[in-house]
Coordinates of C-alpha atoms and ligand atoms in Angstrom, one line a residue:
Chain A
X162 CA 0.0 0.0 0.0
X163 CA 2.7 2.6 0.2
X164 CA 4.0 1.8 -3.1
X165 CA 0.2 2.9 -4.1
X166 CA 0.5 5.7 -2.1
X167 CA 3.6 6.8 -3.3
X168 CA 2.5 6.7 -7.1
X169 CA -1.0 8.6 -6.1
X170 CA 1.2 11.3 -4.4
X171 CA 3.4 11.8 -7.1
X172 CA 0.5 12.7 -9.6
X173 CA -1.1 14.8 -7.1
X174 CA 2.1 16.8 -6.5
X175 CA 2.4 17.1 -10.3
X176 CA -1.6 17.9 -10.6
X177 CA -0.9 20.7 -8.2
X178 CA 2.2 22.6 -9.5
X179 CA 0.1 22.1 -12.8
X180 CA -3.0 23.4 -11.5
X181 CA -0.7 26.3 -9.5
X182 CA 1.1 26.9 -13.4
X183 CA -2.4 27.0 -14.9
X184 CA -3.2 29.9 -12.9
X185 CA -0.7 31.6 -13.5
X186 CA -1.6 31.4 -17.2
X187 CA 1.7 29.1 -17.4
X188 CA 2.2 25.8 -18.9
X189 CA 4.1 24.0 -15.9
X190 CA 6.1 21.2 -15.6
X191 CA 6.4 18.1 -17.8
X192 CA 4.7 14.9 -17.1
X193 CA 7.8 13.2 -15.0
X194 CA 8.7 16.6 -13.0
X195 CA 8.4 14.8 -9.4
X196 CA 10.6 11.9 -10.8
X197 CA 13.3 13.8 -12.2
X198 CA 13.4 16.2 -8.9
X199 CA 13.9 13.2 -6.1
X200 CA 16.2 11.2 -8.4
X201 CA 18.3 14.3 -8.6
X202 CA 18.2 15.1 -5.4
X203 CA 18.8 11.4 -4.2
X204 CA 21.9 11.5 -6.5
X205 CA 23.9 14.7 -5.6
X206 CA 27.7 14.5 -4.5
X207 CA 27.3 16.6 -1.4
X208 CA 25.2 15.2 1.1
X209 CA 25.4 17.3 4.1
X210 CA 24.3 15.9 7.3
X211 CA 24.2 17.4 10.9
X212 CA 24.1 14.0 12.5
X213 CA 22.4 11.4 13.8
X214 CA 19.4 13.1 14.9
X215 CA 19.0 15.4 11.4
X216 CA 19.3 11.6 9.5
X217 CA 16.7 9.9 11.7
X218 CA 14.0 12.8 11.9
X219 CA 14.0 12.4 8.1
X220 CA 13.5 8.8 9.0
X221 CA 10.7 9.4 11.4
X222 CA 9.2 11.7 8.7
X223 CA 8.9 9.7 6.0
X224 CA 8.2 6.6 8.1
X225 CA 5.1 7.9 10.1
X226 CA 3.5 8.5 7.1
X227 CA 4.7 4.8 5.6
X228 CA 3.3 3.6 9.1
X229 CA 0.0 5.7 8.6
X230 CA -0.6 4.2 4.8
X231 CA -1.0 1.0 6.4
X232 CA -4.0 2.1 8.6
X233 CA -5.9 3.5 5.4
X234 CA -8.4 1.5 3.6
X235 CA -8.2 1.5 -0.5
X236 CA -10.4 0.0 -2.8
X237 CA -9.7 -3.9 -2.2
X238 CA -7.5 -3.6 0.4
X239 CA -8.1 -2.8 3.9
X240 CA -4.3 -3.4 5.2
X241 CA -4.1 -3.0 9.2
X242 CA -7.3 -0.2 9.0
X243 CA -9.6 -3.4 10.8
X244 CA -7.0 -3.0 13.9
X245 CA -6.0 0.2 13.9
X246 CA -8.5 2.3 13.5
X247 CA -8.9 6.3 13.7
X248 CA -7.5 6.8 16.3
X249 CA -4.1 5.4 16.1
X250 CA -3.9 7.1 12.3
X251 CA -4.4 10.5 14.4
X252 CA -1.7 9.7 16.5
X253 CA 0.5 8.4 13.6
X254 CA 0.0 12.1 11.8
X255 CA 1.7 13.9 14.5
X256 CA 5.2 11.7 13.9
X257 CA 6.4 13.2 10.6
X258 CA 6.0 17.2 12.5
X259 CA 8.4 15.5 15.7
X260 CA 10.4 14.0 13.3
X261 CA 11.0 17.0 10.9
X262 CA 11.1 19.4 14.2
X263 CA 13.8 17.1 15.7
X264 CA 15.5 16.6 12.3
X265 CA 15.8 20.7 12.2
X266 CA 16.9 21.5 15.8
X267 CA 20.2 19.8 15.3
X268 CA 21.0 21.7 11.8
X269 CA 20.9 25.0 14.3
X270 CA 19.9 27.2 11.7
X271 CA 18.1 29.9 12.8
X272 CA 15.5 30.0 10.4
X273 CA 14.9 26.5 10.3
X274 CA 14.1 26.9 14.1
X275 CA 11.9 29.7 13.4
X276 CA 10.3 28.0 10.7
X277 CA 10.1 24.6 12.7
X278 CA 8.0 26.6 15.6
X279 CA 5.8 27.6 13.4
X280 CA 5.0 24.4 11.8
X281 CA 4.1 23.2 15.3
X282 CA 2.2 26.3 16.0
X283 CA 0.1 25.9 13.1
X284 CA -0.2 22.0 13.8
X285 CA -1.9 23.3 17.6
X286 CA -3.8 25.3 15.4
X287 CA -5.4 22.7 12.8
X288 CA -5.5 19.7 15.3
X289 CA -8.3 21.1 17.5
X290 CA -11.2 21.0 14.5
X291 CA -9.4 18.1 13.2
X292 CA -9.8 16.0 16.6
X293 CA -13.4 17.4 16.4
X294 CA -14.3 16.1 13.2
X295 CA -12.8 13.1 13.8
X296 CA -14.6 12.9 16.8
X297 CA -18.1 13.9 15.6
X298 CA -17.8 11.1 12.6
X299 CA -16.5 8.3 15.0
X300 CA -19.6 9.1 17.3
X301 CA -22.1 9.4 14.5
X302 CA -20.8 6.6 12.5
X303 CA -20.5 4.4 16.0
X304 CA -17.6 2.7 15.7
X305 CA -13.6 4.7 15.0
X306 CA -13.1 1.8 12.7
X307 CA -12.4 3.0 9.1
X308 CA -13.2 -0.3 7.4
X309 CA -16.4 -0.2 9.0
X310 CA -17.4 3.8 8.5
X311 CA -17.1 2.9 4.7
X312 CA -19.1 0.1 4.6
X313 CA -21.8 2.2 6.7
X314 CA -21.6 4.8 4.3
X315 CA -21.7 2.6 1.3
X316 CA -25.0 0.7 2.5
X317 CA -27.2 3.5 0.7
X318 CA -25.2 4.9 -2.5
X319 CA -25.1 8.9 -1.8
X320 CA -27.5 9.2 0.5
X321 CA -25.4 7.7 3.3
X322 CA -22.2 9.6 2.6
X323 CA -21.1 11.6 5.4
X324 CA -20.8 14.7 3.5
X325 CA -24.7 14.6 3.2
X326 CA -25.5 13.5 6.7
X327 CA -23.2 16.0 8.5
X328 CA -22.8 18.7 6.4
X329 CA -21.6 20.9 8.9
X330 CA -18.5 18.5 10.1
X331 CA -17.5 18.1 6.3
X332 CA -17.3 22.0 5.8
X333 CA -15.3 22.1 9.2
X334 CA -13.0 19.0 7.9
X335 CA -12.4 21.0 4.3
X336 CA -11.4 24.6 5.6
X337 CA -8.8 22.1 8.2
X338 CA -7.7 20.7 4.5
X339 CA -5.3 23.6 3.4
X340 CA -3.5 24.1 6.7
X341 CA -3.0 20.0 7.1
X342 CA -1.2 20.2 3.9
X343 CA 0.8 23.4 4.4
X344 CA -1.0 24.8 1.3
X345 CA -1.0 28.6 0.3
X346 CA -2.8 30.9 2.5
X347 CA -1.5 28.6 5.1
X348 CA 2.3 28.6 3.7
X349 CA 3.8 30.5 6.6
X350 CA 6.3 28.3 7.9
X351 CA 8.0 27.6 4.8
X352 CA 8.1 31.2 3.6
X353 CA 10.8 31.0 0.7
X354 CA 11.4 34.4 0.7
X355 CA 11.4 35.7 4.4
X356 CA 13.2 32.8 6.3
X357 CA 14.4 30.8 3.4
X358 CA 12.0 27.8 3.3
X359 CA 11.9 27.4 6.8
X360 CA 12.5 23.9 8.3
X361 CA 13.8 22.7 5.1
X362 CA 16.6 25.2 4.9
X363 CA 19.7 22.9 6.0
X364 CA 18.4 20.2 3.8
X365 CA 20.0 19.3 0.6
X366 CA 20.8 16.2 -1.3
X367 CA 18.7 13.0 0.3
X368 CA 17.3 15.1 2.6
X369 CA 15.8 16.8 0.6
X370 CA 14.5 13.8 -1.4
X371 CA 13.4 12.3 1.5
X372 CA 11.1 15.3 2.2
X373 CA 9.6 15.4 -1.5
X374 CA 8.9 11.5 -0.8
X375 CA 7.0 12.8 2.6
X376 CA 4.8 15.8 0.8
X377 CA 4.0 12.8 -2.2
X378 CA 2.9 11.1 1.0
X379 CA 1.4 13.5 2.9
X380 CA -0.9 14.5 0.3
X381 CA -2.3 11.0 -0.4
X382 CA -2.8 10.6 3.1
X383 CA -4.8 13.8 3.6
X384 CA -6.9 13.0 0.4
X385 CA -7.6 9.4 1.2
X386 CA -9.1 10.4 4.8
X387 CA -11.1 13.1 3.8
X388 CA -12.6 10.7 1.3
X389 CA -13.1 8.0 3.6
X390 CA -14.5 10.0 6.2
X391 CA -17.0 11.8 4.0
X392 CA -17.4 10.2 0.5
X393 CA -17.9 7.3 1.1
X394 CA -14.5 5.4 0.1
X395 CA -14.0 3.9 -2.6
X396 CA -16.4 1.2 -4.7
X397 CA -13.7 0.5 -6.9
X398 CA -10.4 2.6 -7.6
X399 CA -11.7 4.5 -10.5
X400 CA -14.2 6.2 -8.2
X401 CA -11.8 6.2 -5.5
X402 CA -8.8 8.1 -7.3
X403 CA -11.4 10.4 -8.6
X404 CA -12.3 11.5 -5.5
X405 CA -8.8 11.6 -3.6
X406 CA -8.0 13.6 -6.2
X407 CA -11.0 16.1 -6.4
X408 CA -10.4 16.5 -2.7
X409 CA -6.3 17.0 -3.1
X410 CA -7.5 19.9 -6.0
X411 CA -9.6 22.3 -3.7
X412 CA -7.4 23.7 -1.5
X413 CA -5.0 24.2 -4.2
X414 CA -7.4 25.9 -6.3
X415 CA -8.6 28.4 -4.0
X416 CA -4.9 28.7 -2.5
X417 CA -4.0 31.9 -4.5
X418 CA -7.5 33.7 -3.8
X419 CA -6.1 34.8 -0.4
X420 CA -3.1 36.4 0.8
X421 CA -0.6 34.5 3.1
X422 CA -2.1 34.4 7.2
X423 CA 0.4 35.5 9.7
X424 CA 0.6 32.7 12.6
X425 CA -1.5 33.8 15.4
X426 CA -3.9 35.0 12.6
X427 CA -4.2 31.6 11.7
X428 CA -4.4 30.8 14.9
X429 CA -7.0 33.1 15.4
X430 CA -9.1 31.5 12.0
X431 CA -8.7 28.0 12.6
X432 CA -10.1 27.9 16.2
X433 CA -12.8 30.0 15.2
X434 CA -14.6 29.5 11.9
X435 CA -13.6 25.5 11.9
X436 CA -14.3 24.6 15.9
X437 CA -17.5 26.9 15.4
X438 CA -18.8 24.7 13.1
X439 CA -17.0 21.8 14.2
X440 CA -19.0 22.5 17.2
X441 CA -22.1 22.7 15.5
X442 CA -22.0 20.0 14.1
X443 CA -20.8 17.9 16.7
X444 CA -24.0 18.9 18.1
X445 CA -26.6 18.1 15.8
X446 CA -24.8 14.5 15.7
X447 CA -25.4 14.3 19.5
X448 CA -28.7 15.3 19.2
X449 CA -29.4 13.2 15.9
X450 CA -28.3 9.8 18.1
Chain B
X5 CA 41.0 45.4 3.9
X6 CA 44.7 47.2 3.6
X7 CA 45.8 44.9 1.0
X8 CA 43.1 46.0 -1.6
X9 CA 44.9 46.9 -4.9
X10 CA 42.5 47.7 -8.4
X11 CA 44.1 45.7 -10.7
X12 CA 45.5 47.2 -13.5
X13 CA 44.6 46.4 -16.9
X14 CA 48.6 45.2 -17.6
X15 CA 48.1 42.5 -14.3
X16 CA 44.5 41.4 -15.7
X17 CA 46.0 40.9 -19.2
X18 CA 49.0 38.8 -17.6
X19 CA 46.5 36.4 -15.3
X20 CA 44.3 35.7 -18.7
X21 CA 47.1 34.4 -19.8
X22 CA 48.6 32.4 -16.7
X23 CA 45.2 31.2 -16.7
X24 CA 44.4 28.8 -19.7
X25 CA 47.7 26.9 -18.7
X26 CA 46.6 26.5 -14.5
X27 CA 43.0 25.7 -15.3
X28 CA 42.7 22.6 -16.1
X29 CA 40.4 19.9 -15.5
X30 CA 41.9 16.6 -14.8
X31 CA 39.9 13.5 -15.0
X32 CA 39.9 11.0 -12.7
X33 CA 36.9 9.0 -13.6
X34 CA 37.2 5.4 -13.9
X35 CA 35.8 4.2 -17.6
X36 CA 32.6 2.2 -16.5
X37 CA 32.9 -1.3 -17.8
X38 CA 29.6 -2.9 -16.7
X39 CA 27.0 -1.4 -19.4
X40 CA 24.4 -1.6 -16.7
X41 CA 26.4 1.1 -15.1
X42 CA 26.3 3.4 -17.8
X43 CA 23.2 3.5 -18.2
X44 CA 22.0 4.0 -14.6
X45 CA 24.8 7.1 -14.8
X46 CA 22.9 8.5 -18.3
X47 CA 19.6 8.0 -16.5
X48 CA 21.1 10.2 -13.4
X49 CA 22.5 12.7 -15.6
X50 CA 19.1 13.0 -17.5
X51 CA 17.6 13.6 -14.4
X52 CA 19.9 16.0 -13.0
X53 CA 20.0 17.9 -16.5
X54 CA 15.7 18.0 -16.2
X55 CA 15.6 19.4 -13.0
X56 CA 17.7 22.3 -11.9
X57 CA 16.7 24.3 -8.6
X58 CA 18.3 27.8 -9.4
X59 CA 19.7 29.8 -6.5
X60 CA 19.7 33.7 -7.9
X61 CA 21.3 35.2 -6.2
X62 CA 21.0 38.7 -7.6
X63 CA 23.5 40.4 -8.0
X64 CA 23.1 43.6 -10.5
X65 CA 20.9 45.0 -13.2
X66 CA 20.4 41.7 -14.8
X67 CA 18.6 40.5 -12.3
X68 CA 15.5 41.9 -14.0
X69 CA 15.0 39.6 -16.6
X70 CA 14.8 36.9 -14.1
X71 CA 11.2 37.5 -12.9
X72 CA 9.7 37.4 -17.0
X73 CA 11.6 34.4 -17.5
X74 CA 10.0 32.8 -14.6
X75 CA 6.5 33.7 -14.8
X76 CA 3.9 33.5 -17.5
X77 CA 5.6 34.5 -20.6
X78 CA 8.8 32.2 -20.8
X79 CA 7.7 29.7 -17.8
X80 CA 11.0 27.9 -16.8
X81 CA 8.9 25.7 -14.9
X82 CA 8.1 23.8 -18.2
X83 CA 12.2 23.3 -18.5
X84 CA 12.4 22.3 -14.5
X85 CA 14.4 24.9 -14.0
X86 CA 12.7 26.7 -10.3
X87 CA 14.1 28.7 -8.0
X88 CA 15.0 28.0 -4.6
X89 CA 16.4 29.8 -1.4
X90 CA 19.0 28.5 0.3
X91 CA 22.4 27.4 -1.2
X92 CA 22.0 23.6 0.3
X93 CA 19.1 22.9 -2.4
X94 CA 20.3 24.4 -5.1
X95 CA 21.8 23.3 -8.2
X96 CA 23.1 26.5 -10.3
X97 CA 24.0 29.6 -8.8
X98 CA 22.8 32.5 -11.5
X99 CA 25.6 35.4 -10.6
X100 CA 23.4 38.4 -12.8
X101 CA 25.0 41.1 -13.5
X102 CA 28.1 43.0 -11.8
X103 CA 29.5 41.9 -8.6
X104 CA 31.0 44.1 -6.1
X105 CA 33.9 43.3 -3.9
X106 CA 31.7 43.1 -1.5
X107 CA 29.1 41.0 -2.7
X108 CA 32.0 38.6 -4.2
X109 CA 32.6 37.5 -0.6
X110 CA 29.2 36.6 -0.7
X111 CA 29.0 34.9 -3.6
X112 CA 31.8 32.9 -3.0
X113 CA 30.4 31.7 0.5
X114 CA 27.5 30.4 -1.3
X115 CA 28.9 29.1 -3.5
X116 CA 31.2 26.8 -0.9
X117 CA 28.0 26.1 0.7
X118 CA 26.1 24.2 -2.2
X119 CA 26.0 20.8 -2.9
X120 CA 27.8 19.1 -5.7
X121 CA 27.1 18.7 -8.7
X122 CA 26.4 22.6 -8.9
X123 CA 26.8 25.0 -12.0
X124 CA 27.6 29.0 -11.9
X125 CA 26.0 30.7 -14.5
X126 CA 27.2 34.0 -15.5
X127 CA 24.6 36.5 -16.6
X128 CA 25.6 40.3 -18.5
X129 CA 28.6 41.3 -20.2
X130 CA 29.6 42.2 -16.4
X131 CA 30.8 39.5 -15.6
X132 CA 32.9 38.3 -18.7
X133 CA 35.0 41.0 -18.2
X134 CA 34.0 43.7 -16.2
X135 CA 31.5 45.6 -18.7
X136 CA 30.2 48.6 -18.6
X137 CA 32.1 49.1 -14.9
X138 CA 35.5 48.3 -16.2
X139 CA 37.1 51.0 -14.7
X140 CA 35.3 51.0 -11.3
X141 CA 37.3 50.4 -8.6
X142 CA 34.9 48.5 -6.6
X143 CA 33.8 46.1 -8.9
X144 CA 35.7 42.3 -9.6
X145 CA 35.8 42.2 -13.4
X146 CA 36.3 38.5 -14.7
X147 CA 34.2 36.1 -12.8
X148 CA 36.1 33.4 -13.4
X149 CA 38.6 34.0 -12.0
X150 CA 37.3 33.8 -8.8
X151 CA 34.3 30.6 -9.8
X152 CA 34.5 28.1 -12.2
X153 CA 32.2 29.3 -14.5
X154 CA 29.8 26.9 -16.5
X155 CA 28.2 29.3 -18.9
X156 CA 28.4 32.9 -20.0
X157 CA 25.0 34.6 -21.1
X158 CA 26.6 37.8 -22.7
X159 CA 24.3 40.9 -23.2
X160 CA 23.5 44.2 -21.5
X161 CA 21.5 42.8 -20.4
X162 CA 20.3 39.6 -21.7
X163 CA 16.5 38.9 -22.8
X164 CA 14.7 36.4 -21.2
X165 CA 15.1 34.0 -24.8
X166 CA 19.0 34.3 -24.8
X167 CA 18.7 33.3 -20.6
X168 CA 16.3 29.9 -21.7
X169 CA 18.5 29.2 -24.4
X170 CA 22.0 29.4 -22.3
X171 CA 19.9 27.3 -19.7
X172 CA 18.9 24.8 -22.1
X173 CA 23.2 24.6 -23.4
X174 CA 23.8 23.8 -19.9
X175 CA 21.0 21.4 -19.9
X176 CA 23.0 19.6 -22.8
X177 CA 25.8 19.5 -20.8
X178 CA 24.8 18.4 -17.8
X179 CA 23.1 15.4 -20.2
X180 CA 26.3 14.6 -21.9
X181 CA 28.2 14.8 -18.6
X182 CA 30.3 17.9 -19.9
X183 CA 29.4 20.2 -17.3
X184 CA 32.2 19.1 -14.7
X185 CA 33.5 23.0 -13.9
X186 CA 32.7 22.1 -10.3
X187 CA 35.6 20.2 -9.7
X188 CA 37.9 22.7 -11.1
X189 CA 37.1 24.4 -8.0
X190 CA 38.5 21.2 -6.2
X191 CA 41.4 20.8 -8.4
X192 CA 42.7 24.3 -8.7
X193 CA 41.7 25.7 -5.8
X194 CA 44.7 27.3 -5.4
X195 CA 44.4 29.5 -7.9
X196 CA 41.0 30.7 -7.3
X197 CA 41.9 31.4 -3.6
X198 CA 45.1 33.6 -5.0
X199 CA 43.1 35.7 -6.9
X200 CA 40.3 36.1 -4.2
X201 CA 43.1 36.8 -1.8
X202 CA 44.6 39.5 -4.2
X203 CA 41.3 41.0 -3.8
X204 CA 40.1 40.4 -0.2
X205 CA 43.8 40.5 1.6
X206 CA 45.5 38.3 3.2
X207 CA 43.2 36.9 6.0
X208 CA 40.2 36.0 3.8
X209 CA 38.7 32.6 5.1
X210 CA 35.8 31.1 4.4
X211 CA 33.8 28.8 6.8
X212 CA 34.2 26.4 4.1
X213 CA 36.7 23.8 4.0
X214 CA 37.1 23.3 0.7
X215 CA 40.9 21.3 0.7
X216 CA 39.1 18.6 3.1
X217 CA 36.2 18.5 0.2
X218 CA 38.6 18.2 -2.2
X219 CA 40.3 14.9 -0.4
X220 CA 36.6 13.6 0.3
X221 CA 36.0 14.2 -3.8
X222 CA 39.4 12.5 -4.9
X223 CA 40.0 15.4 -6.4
X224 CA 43.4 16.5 -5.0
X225 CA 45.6 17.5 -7.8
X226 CA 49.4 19.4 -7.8
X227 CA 47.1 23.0 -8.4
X228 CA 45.1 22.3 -5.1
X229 CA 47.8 23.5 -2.9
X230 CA 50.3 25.5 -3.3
X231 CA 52.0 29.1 -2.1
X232 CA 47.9 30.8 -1.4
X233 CA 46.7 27.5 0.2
X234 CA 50.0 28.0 2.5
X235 CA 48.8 31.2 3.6
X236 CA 45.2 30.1 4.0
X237 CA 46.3 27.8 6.9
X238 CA 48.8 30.5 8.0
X239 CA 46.0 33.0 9.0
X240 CA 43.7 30.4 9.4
X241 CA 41.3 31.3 12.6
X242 CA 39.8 27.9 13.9
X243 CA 35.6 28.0 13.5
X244 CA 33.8 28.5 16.6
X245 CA 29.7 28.4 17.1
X246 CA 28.2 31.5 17.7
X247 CA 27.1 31.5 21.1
X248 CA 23.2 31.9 21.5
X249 CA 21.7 34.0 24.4
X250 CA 18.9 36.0 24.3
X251 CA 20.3 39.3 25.5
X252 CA 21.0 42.6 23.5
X253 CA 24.8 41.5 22.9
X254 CA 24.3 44.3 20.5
X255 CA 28.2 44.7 20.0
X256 CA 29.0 41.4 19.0
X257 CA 27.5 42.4 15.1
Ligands
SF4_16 S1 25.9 43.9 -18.4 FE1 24.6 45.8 -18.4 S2 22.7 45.1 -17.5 FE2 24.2 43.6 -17.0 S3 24.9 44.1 -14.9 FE3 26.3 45.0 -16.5 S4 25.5 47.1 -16.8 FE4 23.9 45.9 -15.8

């Protein structure tokens, strides 16, 4: 299943930088872009490391997600998602941050600390609605196994989808969707031109690569909950990749519409709007039951 | 720095042509026997020839033409050519336009900092040889004598076409495994760190240690040490951390 995962994410990184070029009225990068970028990256001269600890938070990075793949249902294939459940997968979510924030305090770059704290301070920020939601569907759906919220939703076509029985937790889930993936208005901690990229600004060579590996990842992993949680899974992959990748394409395509938050302002938005309705929601479930 | 001296035009004519005889790249590459092996290295040169993360570092006027030849109208992107920030990710440093004394440090800082295989591209008739400040007494004329230079992109200043097109030479080099300027760093280093102590005196050090990378590389040749390297490690102030606190040590900058 990662190998799957690994493929998916590399067309959605590709789908995004095209859909970013398109725009921009651009034409973006050729088909094999992610490709050629890790196997460059994996095959530089200089690989600088700061030791141990740099080398193994990439590790931890990369592996969480690996580790959270395995919990996540696709078409066919339910992997470890019967045992594991949501709940584990939440906790699994948090390892790639550690890993990346423990990988960057040993490079002792300045900027990669500032950066670092502000990828955890926008992680605080997103986790509250996104424990919510989680919450709401595991207590409407009955059970926090993922197996078993698709086959619940898939009992009555549409109609049983989450996104149409609690409206309110899906809008809540999709405005967590663009800070969970770092995406544009959200993009402070990277912030190529103010702290230079952030935590990734002592990476080179492997490093690097073995970050691009984690977004390719990351991305799939975002998409695939969100799809599970709301649109009912997968019947077969066609319908599946469809949807991952509908839900991978709306926070990119509304990225550009706003400019960049600050991070107590994002602060401020995400434990407003999305608890507020989070909250909502979470009550009309309660009451629904 | 005490030691500054412009050059005059007599000494610049007389390095040019000390220079096409100290230059030179030796190569120590092993012919690849197994054909498996050759194609692996074709498939990695391919790559590294498709995706190039630019550092621009920007130096003069010719930085200008960077921003159409990103965007919309001539989309590097579609070449895999993007930019990037910080000199650890970045493939080819873009020196555009003319460079100061002062930002020559700079540049040549970064420049130690990236990671091999890495390509300097010189942009404007500034830095082949000095330009349209030839007789300013604060600019370095001839880039390379201070870089290894990969490419020239001549022109005051270039158009955004003739910048794609020089990108896409290099491209072809990297592809056919020409592009190898890197290691003259390595190999002559000696030289390069003459000329940049001619210009910088005496004490100039970077935190770079660039006769270590050289041994790491195999790329140690007769021109890698020599009479400049001697004085390097003569003045040669160990590194130290910066200590971190959190008070106003205001006269420590
Ligand atoms: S060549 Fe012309 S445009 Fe380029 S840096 Fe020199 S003066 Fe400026």
């Amino acid at each position: 299943m990662p190998l799957v995962a690994f493929t998916v994410g590399l067309a959605m990184v590709l789908m995004l930088r095209k859909i970013a070029a398109r725009l921009q009225r651009r034409i973006g990068p050729p088909f094999l872009q992610p490709v050629y970028d890790i196997v460059k990256l994996y095959s530089k001269d200089t690989q600088i490391s700061h030791g141990m600890i740099h080398e193994m938070g990439i590790i931890m990075a990369v592996g969480g997600y690996i580790a959270a793949e395995t919990l996540l249902p696709v078409p066919g294939m339910d992997g470890l998602a019967d045992k594991g459940g949501i709940v584990t997968l939440t906790y699994l979510l948090m390892i790639p941050q550690l890993g990346l924030a423990l990988g960057v305090g040993q490079c002792a770059n300045p900027n990669g600390s500032i950066g670092i704290s502000r990828a955890l301070t926008a992680m605080l920020a997103y986790d509250i609605p996104f424990i919510l939601v989680v919450f709401g569907m595991s207590w409407s759906y009955g059970t926090t196994n993922l197996a078993e919220m698709i086959a619940i939703q898939q009992q009555a076509g549409m109609q049983s989808w989450g996104i149409i029985q609690m409206p309110l937790l899906a809008l809540a889930g999709l405005m967590v969707l663009p800070a969970m993936l770092g995406k544009q208005p959200f993009e402070i901690y990277v912030a190529p031109a103010e702290i230079a990229t952030g935590p990734m600004v002592e990476m080179g060579g492997k490093f690097m690569g073995g970050l691009f590996v984690m977004q390719c990842f990351q991305l799939y992993t975002v998409g695939v909950l969100y799809t599970t949680l709301f649109l009912g899974g997968g019947e077969n992959w066609l319908s599946f990749l469809f949807k991952i990748f509908v839900v991978v394409a709306i926070p990119m395509s509304i990225a550009f519409m706003f400019p960049r938050y600050r991070t107590e302002d994002m602060l401020r938005l995400m434990w407003k709007w999305p608890v507020l309705v989070g909250l909502l929601g979470l009550a009309v479930v309660m009451i629904q039951v | 720095m005490s030691k500054n001296k412009t050059l005059t035009k007599k000494d610049q004519m007389q390095q040019d042509k000390a220079q096409d005889g100290q230059q030179m790249l030796v190569d120590f590459t092993r012919p690849r026997t197994n054909p498996m092996a050759n194609v692996f290295d074709g498939l990695v040169r391919f790559c590294q020839s498709r995706s190039m993360f630019m550092l621009h570092y920007c130096t003069g006027c010719g930085a200008i033409e960077l921003p159409p030849a990103m965007t919309s109208r001539f989309d590097m992107e579609r070449l895999g050519i993007q930019p990037m920030v910080t000199p650890r990710q970045a493939d080819i440093l873009l020196i555009t336009g003319y460079v100061s004394v002062k930002t020559l440090k700079r540049i040549i800082l970064t420049y130690e900092q990236m990671a091999a295989p890495k390509y300097v591209i010189g942009i404007c008739s500034c830095t082949v040889n000095g330009g349209m400040y030839w007789q300013s007494y604060a600019t370095a004329k001839v880039l390379r004598e201070y870089l290894p230079v990969d490419i020239y992109i001549a022109g005051c200043m270039p158009r955004p076409e003739a910048i794609i097109e020089g990108l896409q030479v290099l491209m072809d080099d990297i592809k056919t495994g020409r592009a190898e300027n890197w290691k003259r760093y390595f190999q002559n280093y000696d030289y390069y760190l003459g000329n940049q102590q001619k210009l910088f005196g005496d004490h100039w050090q970077t935190p770079t240690d660039i006769i270590s990378e050289a041994r790491h590389y195999d790329l140690i040749t007769e021109n890698t040490l020599g009479k400049h390297t001697a004085l390097l490690e003569k003045h040669q102030a160990p590194l130290q951390a910066l200590e971190m606190t959190l008070q106003q040590n205001r006269e420590r900058v």
